[in-house]
Short mmCIF file of C-alpha atoms and ligand atoms in Angstrom, two decimals:
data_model
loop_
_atom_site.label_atom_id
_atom_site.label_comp_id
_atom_site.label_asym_id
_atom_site.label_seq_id
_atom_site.Cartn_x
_atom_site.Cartn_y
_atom_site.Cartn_z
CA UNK N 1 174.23 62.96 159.59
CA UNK N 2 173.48 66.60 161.28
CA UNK N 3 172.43 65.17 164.50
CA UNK N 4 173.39 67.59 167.23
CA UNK N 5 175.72 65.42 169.87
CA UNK N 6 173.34 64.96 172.56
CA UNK N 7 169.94 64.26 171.19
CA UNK N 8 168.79 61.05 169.03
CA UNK N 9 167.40 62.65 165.94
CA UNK N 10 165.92 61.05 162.65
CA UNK N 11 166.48 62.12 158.86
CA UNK N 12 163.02 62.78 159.15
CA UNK N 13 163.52 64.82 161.98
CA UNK N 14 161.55 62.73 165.02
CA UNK N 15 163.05 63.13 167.96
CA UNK N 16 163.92 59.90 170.43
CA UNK N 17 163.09 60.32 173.27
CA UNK N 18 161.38 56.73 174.94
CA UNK N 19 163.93 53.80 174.92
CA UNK N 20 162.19 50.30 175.36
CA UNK N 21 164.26 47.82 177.02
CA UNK N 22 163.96 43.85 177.01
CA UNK N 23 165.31 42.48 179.51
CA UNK N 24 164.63 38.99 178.70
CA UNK N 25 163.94 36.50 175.81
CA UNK N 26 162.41 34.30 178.55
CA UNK N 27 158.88 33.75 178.97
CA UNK N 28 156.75 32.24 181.21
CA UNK N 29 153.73 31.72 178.99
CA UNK N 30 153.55 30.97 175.67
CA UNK N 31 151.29 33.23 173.68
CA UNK N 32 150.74 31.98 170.71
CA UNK N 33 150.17 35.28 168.77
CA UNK N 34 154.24 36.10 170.18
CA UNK N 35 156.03 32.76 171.05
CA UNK N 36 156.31 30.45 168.20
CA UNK N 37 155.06 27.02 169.69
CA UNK N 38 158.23 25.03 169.51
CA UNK N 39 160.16 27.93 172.04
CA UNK N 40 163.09 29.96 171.27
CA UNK N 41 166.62 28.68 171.19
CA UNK N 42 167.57 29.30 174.63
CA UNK N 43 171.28 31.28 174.23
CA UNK N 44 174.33 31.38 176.97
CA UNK N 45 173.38 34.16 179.88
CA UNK N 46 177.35 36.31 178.06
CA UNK N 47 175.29 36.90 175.36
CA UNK N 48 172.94 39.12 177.18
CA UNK N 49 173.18 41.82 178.75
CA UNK N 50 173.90 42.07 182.46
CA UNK N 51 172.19 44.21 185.06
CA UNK N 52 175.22 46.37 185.01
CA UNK N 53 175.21 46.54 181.40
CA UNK N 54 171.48 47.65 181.52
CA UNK N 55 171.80 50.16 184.10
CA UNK N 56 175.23 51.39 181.88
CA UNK N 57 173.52 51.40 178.62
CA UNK N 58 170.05 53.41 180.01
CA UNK N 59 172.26 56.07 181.41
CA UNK N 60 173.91 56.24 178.14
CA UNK N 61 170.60 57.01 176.60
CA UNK N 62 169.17 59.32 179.42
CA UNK N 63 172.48 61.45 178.56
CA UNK N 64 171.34 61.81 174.95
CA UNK N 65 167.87 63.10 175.87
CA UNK N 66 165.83 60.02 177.05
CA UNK N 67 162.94 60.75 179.24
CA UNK N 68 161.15 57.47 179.37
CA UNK N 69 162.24 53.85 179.56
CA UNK N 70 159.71 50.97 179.37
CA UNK N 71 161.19 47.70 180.77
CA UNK N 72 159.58 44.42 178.66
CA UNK N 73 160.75 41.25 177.19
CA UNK N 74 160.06 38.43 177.01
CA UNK N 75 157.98 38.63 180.44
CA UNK N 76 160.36 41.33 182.18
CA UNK N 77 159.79 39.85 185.69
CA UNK N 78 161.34 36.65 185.37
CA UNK N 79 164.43 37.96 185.89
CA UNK N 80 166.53 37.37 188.89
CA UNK N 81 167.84 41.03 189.45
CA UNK N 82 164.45 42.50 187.93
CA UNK N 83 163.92 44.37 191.02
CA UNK N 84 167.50 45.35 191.31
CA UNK N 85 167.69 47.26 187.97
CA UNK N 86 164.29 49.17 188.50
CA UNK N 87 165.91 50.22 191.74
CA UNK N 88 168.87 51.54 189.95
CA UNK N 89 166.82 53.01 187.26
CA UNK N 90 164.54 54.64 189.49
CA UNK N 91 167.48 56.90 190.28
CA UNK N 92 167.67 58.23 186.91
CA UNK N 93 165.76 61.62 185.76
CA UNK N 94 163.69 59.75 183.65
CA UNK N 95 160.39 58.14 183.73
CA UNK N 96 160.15 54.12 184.62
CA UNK N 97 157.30 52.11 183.19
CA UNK N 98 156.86 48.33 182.72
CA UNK N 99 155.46 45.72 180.40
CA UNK N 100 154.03 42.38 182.06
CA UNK N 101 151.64 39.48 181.97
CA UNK N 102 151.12 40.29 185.16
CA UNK N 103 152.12 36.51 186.99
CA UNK N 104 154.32 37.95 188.73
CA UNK N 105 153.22 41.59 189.83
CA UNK N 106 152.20 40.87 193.77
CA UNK N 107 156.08 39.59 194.11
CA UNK N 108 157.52 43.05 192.69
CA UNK N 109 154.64 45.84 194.00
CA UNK N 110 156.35 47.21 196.77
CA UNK N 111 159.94 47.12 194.66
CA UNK N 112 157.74 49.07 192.11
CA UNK N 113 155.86 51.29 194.66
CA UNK N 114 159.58 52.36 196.22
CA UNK N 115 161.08 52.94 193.11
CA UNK N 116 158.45 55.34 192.03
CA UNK N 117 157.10 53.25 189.27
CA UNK N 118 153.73 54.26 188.26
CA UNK N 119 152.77 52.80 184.95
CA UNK N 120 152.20 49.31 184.20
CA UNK N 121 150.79 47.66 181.38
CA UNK N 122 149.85 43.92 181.74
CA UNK N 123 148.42 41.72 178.85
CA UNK N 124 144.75 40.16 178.89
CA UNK N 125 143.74 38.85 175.87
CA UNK N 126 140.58 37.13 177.37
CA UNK N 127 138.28 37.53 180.64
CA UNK N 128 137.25 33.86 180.09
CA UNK N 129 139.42 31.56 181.24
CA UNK N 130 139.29 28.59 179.51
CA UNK N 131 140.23 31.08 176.45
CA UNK N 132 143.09 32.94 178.12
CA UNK N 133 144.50 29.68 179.17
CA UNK N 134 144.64 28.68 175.19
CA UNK N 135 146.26 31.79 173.69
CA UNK N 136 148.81 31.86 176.94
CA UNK N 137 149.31 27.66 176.51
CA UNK N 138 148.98 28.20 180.11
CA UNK N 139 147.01 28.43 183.55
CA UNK N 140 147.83 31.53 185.22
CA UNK N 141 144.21 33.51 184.72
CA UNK N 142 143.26 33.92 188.46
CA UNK N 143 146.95 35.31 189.25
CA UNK N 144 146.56 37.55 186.45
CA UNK N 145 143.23 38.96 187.10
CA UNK N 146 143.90 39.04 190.96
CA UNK N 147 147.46 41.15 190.23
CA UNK N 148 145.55 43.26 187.81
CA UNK N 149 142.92 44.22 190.75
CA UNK N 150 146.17 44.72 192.98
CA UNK N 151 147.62 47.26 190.86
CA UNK N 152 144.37 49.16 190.66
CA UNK N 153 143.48 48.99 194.22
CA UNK N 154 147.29 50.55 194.79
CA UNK N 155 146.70 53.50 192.20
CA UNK N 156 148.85 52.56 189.86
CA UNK N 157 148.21 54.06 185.88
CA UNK N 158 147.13 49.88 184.63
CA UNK N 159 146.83 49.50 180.68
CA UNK N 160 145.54 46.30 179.64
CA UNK N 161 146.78 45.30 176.29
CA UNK N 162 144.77 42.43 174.17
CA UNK N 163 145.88 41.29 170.93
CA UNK N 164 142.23 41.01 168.52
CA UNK N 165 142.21 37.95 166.90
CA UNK N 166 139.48 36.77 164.58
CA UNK N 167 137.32 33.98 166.09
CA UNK N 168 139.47 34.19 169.20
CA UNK N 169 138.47 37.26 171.16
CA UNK N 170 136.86 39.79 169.09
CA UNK N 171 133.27 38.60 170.21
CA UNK N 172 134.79 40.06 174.09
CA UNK N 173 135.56 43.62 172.75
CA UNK N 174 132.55 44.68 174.51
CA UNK N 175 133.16 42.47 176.99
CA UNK N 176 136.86 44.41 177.80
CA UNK N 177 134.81 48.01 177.04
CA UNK N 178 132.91 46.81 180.09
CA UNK N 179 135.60 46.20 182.21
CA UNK N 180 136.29 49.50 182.15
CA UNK N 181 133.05 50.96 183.85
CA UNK N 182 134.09 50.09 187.19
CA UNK N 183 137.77 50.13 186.81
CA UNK N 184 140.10 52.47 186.10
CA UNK N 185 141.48 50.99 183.54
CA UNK N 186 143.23 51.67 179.84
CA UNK N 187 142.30 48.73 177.98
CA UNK N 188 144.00 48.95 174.13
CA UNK N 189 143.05 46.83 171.28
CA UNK N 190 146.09 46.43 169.41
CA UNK N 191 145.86 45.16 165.74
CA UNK N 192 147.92 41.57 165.29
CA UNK N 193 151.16 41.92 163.80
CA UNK N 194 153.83 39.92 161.78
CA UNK N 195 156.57 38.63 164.03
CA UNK N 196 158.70 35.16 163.01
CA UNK N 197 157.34 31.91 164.09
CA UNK N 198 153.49 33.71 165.03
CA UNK N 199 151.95 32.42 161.46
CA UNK N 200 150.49 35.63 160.43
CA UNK N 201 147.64 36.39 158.13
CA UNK N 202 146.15 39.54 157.57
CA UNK N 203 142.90 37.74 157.51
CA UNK N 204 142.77 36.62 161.46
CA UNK N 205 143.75 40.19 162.17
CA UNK N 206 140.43 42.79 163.06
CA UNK N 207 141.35 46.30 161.83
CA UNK N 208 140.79 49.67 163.89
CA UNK N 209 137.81 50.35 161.69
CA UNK N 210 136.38 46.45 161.90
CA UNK N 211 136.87 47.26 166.19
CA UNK N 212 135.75 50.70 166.04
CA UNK N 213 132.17 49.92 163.93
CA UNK N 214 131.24 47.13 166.55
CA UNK N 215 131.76 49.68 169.42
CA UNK N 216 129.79 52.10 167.37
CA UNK N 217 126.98 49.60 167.08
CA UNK N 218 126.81 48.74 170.60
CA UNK N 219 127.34 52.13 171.93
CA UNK N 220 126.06 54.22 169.33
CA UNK N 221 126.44 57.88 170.67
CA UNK N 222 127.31 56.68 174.09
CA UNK N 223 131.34 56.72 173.58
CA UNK N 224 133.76 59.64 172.69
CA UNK N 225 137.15 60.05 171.10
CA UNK N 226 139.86 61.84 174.07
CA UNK N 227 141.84 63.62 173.07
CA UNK N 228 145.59 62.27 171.66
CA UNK N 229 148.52 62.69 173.88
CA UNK N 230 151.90 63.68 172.14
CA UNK N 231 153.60 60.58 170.21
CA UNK N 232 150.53 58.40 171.52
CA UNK N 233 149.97 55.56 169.25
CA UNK N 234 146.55 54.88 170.12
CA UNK N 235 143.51 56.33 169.48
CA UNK N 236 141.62 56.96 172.84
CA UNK N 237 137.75 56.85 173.70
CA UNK N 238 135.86 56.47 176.57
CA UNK N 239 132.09 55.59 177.26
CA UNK N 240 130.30 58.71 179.09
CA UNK N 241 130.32 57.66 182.69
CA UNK N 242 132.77 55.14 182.89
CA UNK N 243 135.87 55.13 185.08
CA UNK N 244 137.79 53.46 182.33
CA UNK N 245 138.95 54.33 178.82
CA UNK N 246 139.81 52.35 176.00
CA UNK N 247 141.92 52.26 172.95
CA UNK N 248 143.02 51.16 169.43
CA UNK N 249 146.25 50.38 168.55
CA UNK N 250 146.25 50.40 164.71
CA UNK N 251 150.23 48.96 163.73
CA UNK N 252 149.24 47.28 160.56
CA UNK N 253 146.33 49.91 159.24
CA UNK N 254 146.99 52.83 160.15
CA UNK N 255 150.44 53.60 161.62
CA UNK N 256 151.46 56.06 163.73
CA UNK N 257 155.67 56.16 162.63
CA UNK N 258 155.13 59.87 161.86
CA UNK N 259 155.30 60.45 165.65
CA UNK N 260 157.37 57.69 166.75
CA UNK N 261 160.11 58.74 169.28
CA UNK N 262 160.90 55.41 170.41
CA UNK N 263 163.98 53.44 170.47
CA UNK N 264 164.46 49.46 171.35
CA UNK N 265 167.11 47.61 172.74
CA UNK N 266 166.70 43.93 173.04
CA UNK N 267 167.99 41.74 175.76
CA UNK N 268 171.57 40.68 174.13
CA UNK N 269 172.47 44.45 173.65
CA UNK N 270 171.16 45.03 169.80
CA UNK N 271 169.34 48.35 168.75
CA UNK N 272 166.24 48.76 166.71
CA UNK N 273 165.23 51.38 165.23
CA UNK N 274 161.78 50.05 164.56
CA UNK N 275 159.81 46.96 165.16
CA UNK N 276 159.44 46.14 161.88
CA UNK N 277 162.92 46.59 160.81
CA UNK N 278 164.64 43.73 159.75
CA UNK N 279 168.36 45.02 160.95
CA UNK N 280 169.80 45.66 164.27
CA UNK N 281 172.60 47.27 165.07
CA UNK N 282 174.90 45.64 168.35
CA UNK N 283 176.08 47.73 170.91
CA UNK N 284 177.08 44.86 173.60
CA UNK N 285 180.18 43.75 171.95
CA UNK N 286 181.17 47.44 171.27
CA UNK N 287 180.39 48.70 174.82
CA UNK N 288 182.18 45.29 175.85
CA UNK N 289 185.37 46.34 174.18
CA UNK N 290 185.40 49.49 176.03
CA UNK N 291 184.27 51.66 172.85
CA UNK N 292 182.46 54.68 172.02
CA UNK N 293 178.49 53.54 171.51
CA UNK N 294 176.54 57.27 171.28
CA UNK N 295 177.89 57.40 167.77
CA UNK N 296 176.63 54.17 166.73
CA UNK N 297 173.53 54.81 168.07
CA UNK N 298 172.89 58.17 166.56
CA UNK N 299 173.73 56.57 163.20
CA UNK N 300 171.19 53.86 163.46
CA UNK N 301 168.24 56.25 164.67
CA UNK N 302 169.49 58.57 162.07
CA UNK N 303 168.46 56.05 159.22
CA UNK N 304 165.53 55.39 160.43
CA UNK N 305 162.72 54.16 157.72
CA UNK N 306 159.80 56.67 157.54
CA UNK N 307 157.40 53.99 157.97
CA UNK N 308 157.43 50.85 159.36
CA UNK N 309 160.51 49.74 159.12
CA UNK N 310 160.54 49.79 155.36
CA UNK N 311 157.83 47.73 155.04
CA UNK N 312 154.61 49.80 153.45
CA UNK N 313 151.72 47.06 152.27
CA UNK N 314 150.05 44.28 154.11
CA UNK N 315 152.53 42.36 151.83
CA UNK N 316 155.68 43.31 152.69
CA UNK N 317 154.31 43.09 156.49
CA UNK N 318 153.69 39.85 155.67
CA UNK N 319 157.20 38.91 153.95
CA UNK N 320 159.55 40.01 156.36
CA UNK N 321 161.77 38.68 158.42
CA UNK N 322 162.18 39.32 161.88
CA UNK N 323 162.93 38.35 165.60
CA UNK N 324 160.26 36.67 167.35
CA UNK N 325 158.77 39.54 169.16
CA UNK N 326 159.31 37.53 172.39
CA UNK N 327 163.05 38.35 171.25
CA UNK N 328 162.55 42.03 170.61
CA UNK N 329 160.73 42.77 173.32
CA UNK N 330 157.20 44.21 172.26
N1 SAM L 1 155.52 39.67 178.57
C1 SAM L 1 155.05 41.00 178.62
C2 SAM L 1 153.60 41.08 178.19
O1 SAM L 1 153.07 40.10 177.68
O2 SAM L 1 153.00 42.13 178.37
C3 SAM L 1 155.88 41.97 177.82
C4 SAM L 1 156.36 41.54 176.47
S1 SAM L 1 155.10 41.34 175.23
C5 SAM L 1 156.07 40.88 173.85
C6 SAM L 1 154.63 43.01 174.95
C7 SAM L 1 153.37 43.25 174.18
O3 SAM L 1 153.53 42.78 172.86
C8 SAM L 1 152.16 42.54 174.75
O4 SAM L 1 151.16 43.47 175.05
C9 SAM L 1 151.70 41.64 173.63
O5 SAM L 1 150.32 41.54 173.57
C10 SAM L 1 152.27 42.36 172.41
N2 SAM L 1 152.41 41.46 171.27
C11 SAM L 1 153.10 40.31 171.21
N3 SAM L 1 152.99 39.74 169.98
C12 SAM L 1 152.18 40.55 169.27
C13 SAM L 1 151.66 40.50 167.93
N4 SAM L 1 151.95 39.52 167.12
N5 SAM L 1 150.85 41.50 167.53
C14 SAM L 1 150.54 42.53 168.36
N6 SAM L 1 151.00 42.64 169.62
C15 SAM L 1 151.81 41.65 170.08
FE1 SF4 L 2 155.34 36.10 176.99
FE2 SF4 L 2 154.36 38.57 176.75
FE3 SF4 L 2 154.98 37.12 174.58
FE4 SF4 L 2 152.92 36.39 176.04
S1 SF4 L 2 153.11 38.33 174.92
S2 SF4 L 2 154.53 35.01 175.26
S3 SF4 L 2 153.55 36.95 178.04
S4 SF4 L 2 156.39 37.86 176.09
#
């Protein structure tokens, strides 16, 4: 391994930069695309991480070059000290964004507005809903929407992040394209992926060209590509004259690992180096027994996978075995 000590470099040579943290398996809906639909085994609270151990474990990672650290889950918010440990984070030199359904955002915006968090990115997988309420397995649209509006009206940077499933919502892509002409919006299509207990199939999956050729149709000439920010993993567009842009997020067709800088940890302390690998490496118990984790973790990002996790067809994708992503945190 020739990583220098205080960076988190790949054999491939990608640089790690962006550290996703879970701070929860818990959920308070029940998508069915993520949650499998009997629940995860709930676990004792001393296998996961505490907010100390959060707060001890991001600082670990800002020291070896991290610069941004998403907070998700499992739905982030649920958490009884969520607002403590963005307050703690917020005093790190690094940037602080989040990943939520959204139920709970009017309880946390002024924790988020004094902690200097900008960036949120909610999930809305339908603007109908009688729909929303069926892929959730719950009834939380009018919070959802009503947060969603909050977070604009307050300036924050909103992405809105719907899963495509055939036959489910891919007759509102134009629909969610719309949404962006008055709002200032991001709203990313992101292919369906293989996580355990979600009963994926390639075939209810739409791919980034099956997405891209019904904008095309609809909007002809009317829509153009933006330009890619470094390690983005989305292709952007925009419709001339809307406030709004909008995205594809292509996991399954056309993956983006070549400029992946990101790092997961999930809620009981365990590293990923993708989220497709099947391994995960702990650092709880070892940062529990007082021990040395930078080591550990430069190993782990070190052997990185050049693509997805190992896994390089729709078949392997579709053989492997992994956490939930409720459990990973996505
Ligand atoms: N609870 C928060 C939320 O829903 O935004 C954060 C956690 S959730 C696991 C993070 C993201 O993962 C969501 O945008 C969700 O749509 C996405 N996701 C979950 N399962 C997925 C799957 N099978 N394929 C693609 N994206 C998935
Ligand atoms: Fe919960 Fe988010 Fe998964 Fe939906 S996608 S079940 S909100 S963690």
């Amino acid at each position: 391994m020739e990583s220098t000590e205080r960076n988190i470099t790949d054999q491939f040579g990608r640089v790690h930069d962006y550290l996703r943290i879970s701070l929860t398996e818990r959920c308070n809906l029940r998508c069915f695309y993520c949650m499998p639909e009997e629940g995860i085994q709930l676990r004792p609270r001393s296998e996961f991480m505490t907010n100390e151990e959060v707060v001890a474990m991001a600082k670990i990672f800002v020291s070896l070059g991290v610069k941004k650290i998403r907070l998700t889950g499992g739905e982030p918010l649920v958490r009884n000290d969520a607002k403590e440990i963005i307050k703690e984070l917020s005093q790190l030199p690094v940037e602080i964004a989040i990943t939520t359904n959204g139920i709970l955002v009017d309880k946390f915006i002024d924790n988020f507005i004094s902690s200097g968090l900008k960036s949120v990115n909610v999930s809305l997988d339908s603007l109908q809903r009688e729909k929303l309420n069926k892929i959730t397995r719950r009834d939380y649209f009018d919070t959802i929407l009503s947060n969603i509006h909050l977070l604009i009206k307050n300036n924050f940077h909103v992405k809105l992040n719907a899963v495509i499933i055939r036959d489910v919502n891919d007759n509102e892509i134009i629909d969610f394209i719309e949404f962006t002409k008055d709002n200032n919006v991001h709203f990313r299509f992101i292919e369906f992926m293989p996580f355990d207990g979600n009963k994926w199939d390639w075939s209810k999956g739409l791919s980034y060209k099956e997405i891209l050729d019904m904008v095309k149709l609809n909007y002809r000439n009317n829509f153009s590509r933006i330009e890619d920010k470094k390690n983005d993993t989305s292709k952007n567009f925009r419709v001339n004259g809307y406030k709004g842009t909008f995205a594809i997020i292509s996991s399954v067709t056309n993956p983006f690992c070549d400029r992946c800088n990101r790092i997961r940890l999930t809620s009981d302390g365990k590293i990923k180096n993708c989220l497709f690998s099947d391994s995960e490496t702990d650092l709880l118990s070892v940062m529990r027994r007082g021990e040395d984790i930078v080591p550990i973790i430069q190993e782990t990002v070190w052997h990185k996978k050049l693509m997805r996790g190992g896994m390089n067809t729709l078949v392997d994708l579709g053989k492997q075995k992994n956490r939930s992503m409720v459990a990973i945190g996505g």
